[in-house]
mmCIF file of C-alpha atoms in Angstrom:
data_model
loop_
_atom_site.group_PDB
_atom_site.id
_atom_site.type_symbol
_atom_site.label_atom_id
_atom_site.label_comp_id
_atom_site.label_asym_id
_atom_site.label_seq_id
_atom_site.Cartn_x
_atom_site.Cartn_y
_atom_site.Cartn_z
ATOM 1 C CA UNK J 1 6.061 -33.970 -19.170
ATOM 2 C CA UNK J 2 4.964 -35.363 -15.525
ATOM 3 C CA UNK J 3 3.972 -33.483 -12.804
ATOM 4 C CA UNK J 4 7.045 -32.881 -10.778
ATOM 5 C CA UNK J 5 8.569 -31.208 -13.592
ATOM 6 C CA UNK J 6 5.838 -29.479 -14.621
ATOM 7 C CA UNK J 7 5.673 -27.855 -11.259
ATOM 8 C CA UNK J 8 9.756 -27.137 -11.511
ATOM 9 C CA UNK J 9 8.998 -24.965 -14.615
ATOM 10 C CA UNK J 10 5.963 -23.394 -13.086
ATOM 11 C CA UNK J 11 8.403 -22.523 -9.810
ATOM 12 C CA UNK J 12 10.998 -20.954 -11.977
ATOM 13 C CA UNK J 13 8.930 -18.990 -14.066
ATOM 14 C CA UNK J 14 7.185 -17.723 -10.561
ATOM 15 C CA UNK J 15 10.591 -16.292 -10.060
ATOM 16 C CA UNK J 16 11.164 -14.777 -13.306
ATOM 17 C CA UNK J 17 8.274 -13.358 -13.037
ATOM 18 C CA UNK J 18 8.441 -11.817 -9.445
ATOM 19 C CA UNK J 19 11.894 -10.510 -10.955
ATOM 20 C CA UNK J 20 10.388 -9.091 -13.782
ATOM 21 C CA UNK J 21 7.804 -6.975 -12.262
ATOM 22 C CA UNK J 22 9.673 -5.533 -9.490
ATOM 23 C CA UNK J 23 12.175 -4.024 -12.521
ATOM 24 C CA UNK J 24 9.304 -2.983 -14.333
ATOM 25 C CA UNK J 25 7.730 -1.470 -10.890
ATOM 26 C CA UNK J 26 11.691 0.798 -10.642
ATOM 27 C CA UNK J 27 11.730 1.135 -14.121
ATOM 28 C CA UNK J 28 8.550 2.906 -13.693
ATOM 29 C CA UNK J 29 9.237 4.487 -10.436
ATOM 30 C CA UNK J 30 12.454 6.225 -11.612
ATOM 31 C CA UNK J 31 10.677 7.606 -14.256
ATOM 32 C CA UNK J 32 7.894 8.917 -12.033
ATOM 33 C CA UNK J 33 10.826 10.925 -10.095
ATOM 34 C CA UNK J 34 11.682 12.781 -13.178
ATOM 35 C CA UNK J 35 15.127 11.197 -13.613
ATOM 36 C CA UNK J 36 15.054 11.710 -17.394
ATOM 37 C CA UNK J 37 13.822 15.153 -17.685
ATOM 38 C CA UNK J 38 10.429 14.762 -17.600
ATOM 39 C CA UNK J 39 7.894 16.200 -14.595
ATOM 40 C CA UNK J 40 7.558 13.959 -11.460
ATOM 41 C CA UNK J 41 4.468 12.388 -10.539
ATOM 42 C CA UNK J 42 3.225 15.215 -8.396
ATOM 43 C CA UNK J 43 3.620 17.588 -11.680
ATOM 44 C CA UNK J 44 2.101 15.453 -13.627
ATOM 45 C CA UNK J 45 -2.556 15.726 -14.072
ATOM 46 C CA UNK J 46 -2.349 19.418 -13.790
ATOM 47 C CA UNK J 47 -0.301 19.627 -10.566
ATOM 48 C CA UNK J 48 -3.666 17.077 -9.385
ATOM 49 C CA UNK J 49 -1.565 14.773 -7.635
ATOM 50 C CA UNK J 50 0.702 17.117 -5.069
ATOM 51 C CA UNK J 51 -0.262 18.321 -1.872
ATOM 52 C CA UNK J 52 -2.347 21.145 -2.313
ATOM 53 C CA UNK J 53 -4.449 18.484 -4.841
ATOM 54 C CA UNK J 54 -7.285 18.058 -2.433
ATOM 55 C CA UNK J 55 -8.008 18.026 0.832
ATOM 56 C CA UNK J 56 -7.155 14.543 1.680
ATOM 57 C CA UNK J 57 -3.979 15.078 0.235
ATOM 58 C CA UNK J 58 -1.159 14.104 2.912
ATOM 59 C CA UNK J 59 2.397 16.604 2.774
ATOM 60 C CA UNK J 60 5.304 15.534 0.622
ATOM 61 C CA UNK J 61 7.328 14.076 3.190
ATOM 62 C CA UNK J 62 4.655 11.382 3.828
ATOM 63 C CA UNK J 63 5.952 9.840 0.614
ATOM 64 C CA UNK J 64 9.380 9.197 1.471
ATOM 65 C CA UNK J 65 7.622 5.589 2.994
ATOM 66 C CA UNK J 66 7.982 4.651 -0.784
ATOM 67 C CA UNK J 67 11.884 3.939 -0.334
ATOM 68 C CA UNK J 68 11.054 1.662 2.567
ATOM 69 C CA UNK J 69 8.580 -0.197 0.653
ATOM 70 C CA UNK J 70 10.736 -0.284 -2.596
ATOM 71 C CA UNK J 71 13.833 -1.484 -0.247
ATOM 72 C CA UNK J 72 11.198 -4.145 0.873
ATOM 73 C CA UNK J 73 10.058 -5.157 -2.168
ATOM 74 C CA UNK J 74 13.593 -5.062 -4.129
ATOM 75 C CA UNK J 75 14.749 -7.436 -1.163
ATOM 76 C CA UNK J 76 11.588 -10.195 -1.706
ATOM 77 C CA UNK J 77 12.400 -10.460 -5.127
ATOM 78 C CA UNK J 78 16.044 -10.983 -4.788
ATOM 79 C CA UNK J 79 15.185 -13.841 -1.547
ATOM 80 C CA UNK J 80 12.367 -15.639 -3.548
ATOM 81 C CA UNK J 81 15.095 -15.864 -6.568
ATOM 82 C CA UNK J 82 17.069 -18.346 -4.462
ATOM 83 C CA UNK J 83 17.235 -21.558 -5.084
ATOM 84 C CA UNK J 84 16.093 -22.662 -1.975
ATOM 85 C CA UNK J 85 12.642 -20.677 -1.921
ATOM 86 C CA UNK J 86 11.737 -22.193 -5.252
ATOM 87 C CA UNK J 87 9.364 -25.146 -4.087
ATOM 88 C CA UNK J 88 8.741 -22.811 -1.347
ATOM 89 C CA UNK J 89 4.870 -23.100 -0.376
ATOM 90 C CA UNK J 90 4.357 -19.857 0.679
ATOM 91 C CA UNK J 91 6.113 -18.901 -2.432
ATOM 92 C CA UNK J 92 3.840 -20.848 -5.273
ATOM 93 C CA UNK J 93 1.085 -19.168 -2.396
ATOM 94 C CA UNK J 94 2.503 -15.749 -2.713
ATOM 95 C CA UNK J 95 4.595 -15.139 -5.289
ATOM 96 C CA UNK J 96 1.935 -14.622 -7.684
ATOM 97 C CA UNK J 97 -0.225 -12.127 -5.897
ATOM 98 C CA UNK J 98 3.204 -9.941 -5.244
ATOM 99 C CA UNK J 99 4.405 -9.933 -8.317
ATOM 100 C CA UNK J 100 0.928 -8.715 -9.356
ATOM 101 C CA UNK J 101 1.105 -6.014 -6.424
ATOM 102 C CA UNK J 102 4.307 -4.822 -8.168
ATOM 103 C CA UNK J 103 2.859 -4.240 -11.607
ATOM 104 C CA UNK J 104 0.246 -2.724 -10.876
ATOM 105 C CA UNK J 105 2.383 -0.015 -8.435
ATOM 106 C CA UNK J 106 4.276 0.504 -11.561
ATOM 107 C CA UNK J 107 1.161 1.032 -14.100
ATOM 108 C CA UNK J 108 0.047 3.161 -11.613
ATOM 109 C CA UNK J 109 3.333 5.475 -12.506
ATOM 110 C CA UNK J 110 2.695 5.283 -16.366
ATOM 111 C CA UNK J 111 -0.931 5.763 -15.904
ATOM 112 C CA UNK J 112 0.107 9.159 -13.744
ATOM 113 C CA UNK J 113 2.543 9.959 -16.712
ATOM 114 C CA UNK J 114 0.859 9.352 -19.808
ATOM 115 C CA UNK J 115 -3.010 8.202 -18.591
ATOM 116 C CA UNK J 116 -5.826 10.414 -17.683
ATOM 117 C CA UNK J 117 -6.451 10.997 -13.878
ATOM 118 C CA UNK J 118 -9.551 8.897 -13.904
ATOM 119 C CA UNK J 119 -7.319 6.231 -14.533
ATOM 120 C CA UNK J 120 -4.995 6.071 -11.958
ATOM 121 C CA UNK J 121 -8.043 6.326 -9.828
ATOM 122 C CA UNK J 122 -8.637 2.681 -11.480
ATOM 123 C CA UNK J 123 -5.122 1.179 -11.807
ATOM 124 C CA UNK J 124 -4.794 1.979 -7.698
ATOM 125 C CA UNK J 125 -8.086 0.516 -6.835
ATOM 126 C CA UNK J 126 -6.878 -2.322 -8.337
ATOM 127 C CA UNK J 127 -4.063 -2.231 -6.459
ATOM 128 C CA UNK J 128 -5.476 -1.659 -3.149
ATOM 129 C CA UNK J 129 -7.847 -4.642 -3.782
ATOM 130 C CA UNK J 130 -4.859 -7.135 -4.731
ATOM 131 C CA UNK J 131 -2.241 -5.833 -1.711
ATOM 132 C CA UNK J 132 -5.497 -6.887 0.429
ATOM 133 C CA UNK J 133 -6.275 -9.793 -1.257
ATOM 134 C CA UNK J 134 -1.870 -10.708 -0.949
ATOM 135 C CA UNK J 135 -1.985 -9.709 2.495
ATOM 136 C CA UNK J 136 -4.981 -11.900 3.324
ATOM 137 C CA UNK J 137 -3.087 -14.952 2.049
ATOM 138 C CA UNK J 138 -0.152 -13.572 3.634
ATOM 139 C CA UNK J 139 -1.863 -13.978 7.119
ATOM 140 C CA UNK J 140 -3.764 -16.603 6.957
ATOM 141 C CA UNK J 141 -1.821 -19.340 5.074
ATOM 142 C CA UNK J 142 -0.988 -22.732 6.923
ATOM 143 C CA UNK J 143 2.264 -23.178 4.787
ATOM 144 C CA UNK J 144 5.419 -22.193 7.498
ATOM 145 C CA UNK J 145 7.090 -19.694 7.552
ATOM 146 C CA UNK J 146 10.579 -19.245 6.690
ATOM 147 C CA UNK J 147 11.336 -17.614 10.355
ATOM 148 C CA UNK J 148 11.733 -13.858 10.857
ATOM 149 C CA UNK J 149 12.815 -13.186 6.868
ATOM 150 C CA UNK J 150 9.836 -14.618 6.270
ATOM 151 C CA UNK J 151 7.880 -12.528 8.236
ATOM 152 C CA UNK J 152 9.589 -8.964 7.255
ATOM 153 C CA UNK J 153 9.795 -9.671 3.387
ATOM 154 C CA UNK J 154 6.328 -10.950 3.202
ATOM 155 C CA UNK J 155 4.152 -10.078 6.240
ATOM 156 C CA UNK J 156 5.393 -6.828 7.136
ATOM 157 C CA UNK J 157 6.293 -5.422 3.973
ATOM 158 C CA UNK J 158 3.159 -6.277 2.459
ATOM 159 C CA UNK J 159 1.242 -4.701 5.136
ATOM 160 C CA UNK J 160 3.235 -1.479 4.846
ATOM 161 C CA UNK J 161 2.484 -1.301 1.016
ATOM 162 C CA UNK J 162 -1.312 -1.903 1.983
ATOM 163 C CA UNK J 163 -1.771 0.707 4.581
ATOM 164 C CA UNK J 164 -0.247 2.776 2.466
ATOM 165 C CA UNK J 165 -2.141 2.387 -0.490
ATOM 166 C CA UNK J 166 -5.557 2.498 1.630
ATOM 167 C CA UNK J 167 -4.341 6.317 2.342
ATOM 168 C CA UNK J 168 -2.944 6.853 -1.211
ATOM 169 C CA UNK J 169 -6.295 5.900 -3.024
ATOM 170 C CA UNK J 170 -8.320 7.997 -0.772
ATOM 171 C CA UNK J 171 -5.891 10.863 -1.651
ATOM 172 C CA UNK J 172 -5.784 9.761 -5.454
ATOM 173 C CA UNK J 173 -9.769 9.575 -5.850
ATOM 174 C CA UNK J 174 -9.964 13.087 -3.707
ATOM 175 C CA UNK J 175 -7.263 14.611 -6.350
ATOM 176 C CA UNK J 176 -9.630 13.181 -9.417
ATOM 177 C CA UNK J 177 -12.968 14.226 -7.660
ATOM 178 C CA UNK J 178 -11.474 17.856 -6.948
ATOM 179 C CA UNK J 179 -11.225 18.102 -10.686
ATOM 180 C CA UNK J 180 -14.588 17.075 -11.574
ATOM 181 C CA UNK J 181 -17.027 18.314 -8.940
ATOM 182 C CA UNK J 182 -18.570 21.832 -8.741
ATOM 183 C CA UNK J 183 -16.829 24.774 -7.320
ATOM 184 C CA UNK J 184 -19.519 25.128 -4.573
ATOM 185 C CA UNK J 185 -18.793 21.899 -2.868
ATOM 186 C CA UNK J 186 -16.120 23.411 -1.481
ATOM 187 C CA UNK J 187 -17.747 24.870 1.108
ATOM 188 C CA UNK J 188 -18.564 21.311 2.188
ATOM 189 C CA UNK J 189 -14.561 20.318 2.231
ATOM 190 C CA UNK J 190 -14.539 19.917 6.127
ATOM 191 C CA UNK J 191 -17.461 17.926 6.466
ATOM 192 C CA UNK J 192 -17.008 15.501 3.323
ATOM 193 C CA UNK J 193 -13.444 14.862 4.411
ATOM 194 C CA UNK J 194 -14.431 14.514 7.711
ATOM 195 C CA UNK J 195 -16.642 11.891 6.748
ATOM 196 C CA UNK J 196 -13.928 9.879 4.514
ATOM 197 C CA UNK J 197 -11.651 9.534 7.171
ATOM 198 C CA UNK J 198 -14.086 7.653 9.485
ATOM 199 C CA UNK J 199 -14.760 5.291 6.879
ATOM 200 C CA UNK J 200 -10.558 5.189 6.517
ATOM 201 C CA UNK J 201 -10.744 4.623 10.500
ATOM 202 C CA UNK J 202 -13.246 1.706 10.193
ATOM 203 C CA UNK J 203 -11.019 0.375 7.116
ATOM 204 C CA UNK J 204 -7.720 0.400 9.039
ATOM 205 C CA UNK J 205 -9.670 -1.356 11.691
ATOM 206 C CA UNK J 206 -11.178 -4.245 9.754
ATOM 207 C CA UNK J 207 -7.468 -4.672 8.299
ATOM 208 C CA UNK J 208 -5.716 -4.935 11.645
ATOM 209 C CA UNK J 209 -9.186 -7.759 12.824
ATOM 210 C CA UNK J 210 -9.020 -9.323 10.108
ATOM 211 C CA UNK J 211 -5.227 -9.773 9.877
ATOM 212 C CA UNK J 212 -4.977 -10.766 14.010
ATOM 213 C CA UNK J 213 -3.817 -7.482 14.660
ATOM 214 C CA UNK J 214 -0.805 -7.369 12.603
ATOM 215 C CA UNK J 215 0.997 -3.628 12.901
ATOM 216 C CA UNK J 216 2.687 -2.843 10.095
ATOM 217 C CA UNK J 217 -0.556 -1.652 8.061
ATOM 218 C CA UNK J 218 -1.196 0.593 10.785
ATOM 219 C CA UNK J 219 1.682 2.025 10.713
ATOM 220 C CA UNK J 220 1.773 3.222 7.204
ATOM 221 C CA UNK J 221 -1.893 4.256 7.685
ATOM 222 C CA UNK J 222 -1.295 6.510 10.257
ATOM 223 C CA UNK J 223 2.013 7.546 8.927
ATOM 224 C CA UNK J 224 0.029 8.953 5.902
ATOM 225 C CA UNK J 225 -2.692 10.326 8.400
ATOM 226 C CA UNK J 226 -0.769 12.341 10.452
ATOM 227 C CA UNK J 227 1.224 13.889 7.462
ATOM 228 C CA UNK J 228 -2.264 14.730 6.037
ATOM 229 C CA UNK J 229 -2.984 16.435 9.278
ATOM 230 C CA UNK J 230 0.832 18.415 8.919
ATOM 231 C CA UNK J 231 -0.572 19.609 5.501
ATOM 232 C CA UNK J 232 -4.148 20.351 6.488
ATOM 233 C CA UNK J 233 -2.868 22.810 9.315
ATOM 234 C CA UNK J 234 0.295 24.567 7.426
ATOM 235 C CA UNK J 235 -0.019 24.115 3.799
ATOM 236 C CA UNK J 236 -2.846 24.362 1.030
ATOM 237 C CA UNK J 237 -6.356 24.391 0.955
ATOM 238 C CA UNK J 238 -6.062 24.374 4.911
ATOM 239 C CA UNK J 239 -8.433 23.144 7.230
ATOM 240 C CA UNK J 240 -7.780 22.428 11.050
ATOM 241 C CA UNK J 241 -11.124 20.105 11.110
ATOM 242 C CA UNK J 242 -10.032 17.596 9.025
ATOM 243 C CA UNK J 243 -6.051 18.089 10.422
ATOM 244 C CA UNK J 244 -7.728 17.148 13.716
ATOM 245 C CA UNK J 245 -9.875 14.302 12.587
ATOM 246 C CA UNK J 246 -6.676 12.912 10.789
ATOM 247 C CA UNK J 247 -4.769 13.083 13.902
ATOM 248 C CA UNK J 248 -7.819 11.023 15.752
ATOM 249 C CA UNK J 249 -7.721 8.604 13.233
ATOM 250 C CA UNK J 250 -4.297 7.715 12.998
ATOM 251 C CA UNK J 251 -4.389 7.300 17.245
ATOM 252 C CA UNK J 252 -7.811 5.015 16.149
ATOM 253 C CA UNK J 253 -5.935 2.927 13.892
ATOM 254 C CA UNK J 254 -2.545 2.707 15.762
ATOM 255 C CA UNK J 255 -3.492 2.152 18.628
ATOM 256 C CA UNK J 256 -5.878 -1.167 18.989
ATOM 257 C CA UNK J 257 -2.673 -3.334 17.018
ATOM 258 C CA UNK J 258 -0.144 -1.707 19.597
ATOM 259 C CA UNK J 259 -2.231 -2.338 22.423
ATOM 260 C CA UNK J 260 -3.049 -5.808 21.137
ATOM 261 C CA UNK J 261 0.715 -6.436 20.198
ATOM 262 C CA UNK J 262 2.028 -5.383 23.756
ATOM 263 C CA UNK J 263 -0.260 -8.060 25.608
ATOM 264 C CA UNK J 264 0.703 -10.434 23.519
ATOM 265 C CA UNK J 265 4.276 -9.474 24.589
ATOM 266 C CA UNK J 266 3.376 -9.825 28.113
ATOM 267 C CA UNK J 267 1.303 -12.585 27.788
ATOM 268 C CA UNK J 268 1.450 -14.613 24.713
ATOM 269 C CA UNK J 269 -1.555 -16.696 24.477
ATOM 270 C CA UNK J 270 -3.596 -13.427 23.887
ATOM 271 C CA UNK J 271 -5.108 -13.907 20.522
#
């Protein structure tokens, strides 16, 4: 077989593949939501993973980002499927790394289900490190663009699914560390969690460097921030230090992208 076709088969089983995941991904993520009788993912680990989990944990409506990112997701697939993204070279770049993104969001659902806790600690590590590892490639790769679908389906969309996941594996890791830690350290909650969040602050702010500024992790990052903070001040275990910290945080993170975004608005050849 030469090369040219070699690389046809290698395109369209890129696409199968991207297909394949994201239906394992809803597969899993309908599931999750206890379509089929069983608990939902905040049920599941002893009631670990909802709101009143830990103290980093951010309130329930924080999570309704998931249908944007889904949407998002659901739509990339569908896109890269067409024939005329196939010899695509952002899509042999990307296509890949998000299909891997999208498996691993979905083991992260059967780990919660029918894992241990520790273990969807791991399986979303893992994810966190390949949405930043997509979203570096994303950014940085000097194959064009497809214009503005381009941009949303892979850009943006990865970006929201990374900022989100930064928040969601400091909340996931707080749940499993709640569970194993003694009783007493309780009485260090404010101060621990204050603590995490500026290392969240200086992670959102290395993303949105080393990405040029892009916005959309931001946004999901201090999305999930200030719905922490909503939780921290009205629901369970309460604490108004680390609702306020959350609140500076999310301004931290938000702000330095929209600022940066705005000149460039103004004046474009602002890097």
């Amino acid at each position: 077989m030469n090369t040219a076709a070699q690389r046809r088969g290698s395109d369209l089983a890129r696409q199968i593949v991207v297909l394949s995941a994201v239906s394992f991904m809803l597969i899993a993520a309908v599931i999750g939501a206890g379509a089929f009788g069983n608990s939902a993912v905040q049920d599941q680990q002893g009631g670990a993973l909802n709101t009143d989990g830990s103290y980093l944990a951010p309130a329930g409506p924080a999570f309704s980002i998931w249908s944007i990112i889904y949407l998002g997701l659901i739509s990339y697939a569908i896109w890269q499927a067409l024939p005329s993204q196939r010899t695509s070279p952002r899509q042999r770049a990307l296509g890949w790394l998000v299909a891997l993104t999208m498996t691993l969001n979905g083991l992260w659902l059967v780990a919660a289900r029918f894992g241990t806790l520790f273990l969807t600690v791991v399986v979303i590590a893992l994810l966190l490190a390949a949405l930043g590892w997509t979203f570096r490639v994303a950014v940085s790769t000097r194959e064009p663009r497809g214009g503005v679908v381009d941009s949303v389906l892979i850009d943006a969309v990865t970006g929201l699914h990374l900022g989100w996941v930064t928040l969601a594996t400091v909340a996931n890791t707080a749940a499993w560390l709640t569970t194993i830690v003694p009783k007493e350290w309780e009485n260090a909650a404010d101060a621990i969690g204050i603590a995490v969040l500026i290392v969240v602050a200086l992670i959102g702010l290395a993303i949105a460097w080393r990405s040029s500024w892009r916005l959309t992790p931001a946004l999901a990052l201090a999305w999930g921030l200030s719905w922490l903070a909503v939780e921290r001040f009205t629901g369970e275990p309460q604490s108004a230090p680390i609702g306020v910290t959350a609140l500076i945080v999310a301004a931290v993170v938000l702000l330095p992208p929209v600022i940066v975004n705005v000149l460039r608005l103004i004046r474009p050849s602002v890097d």
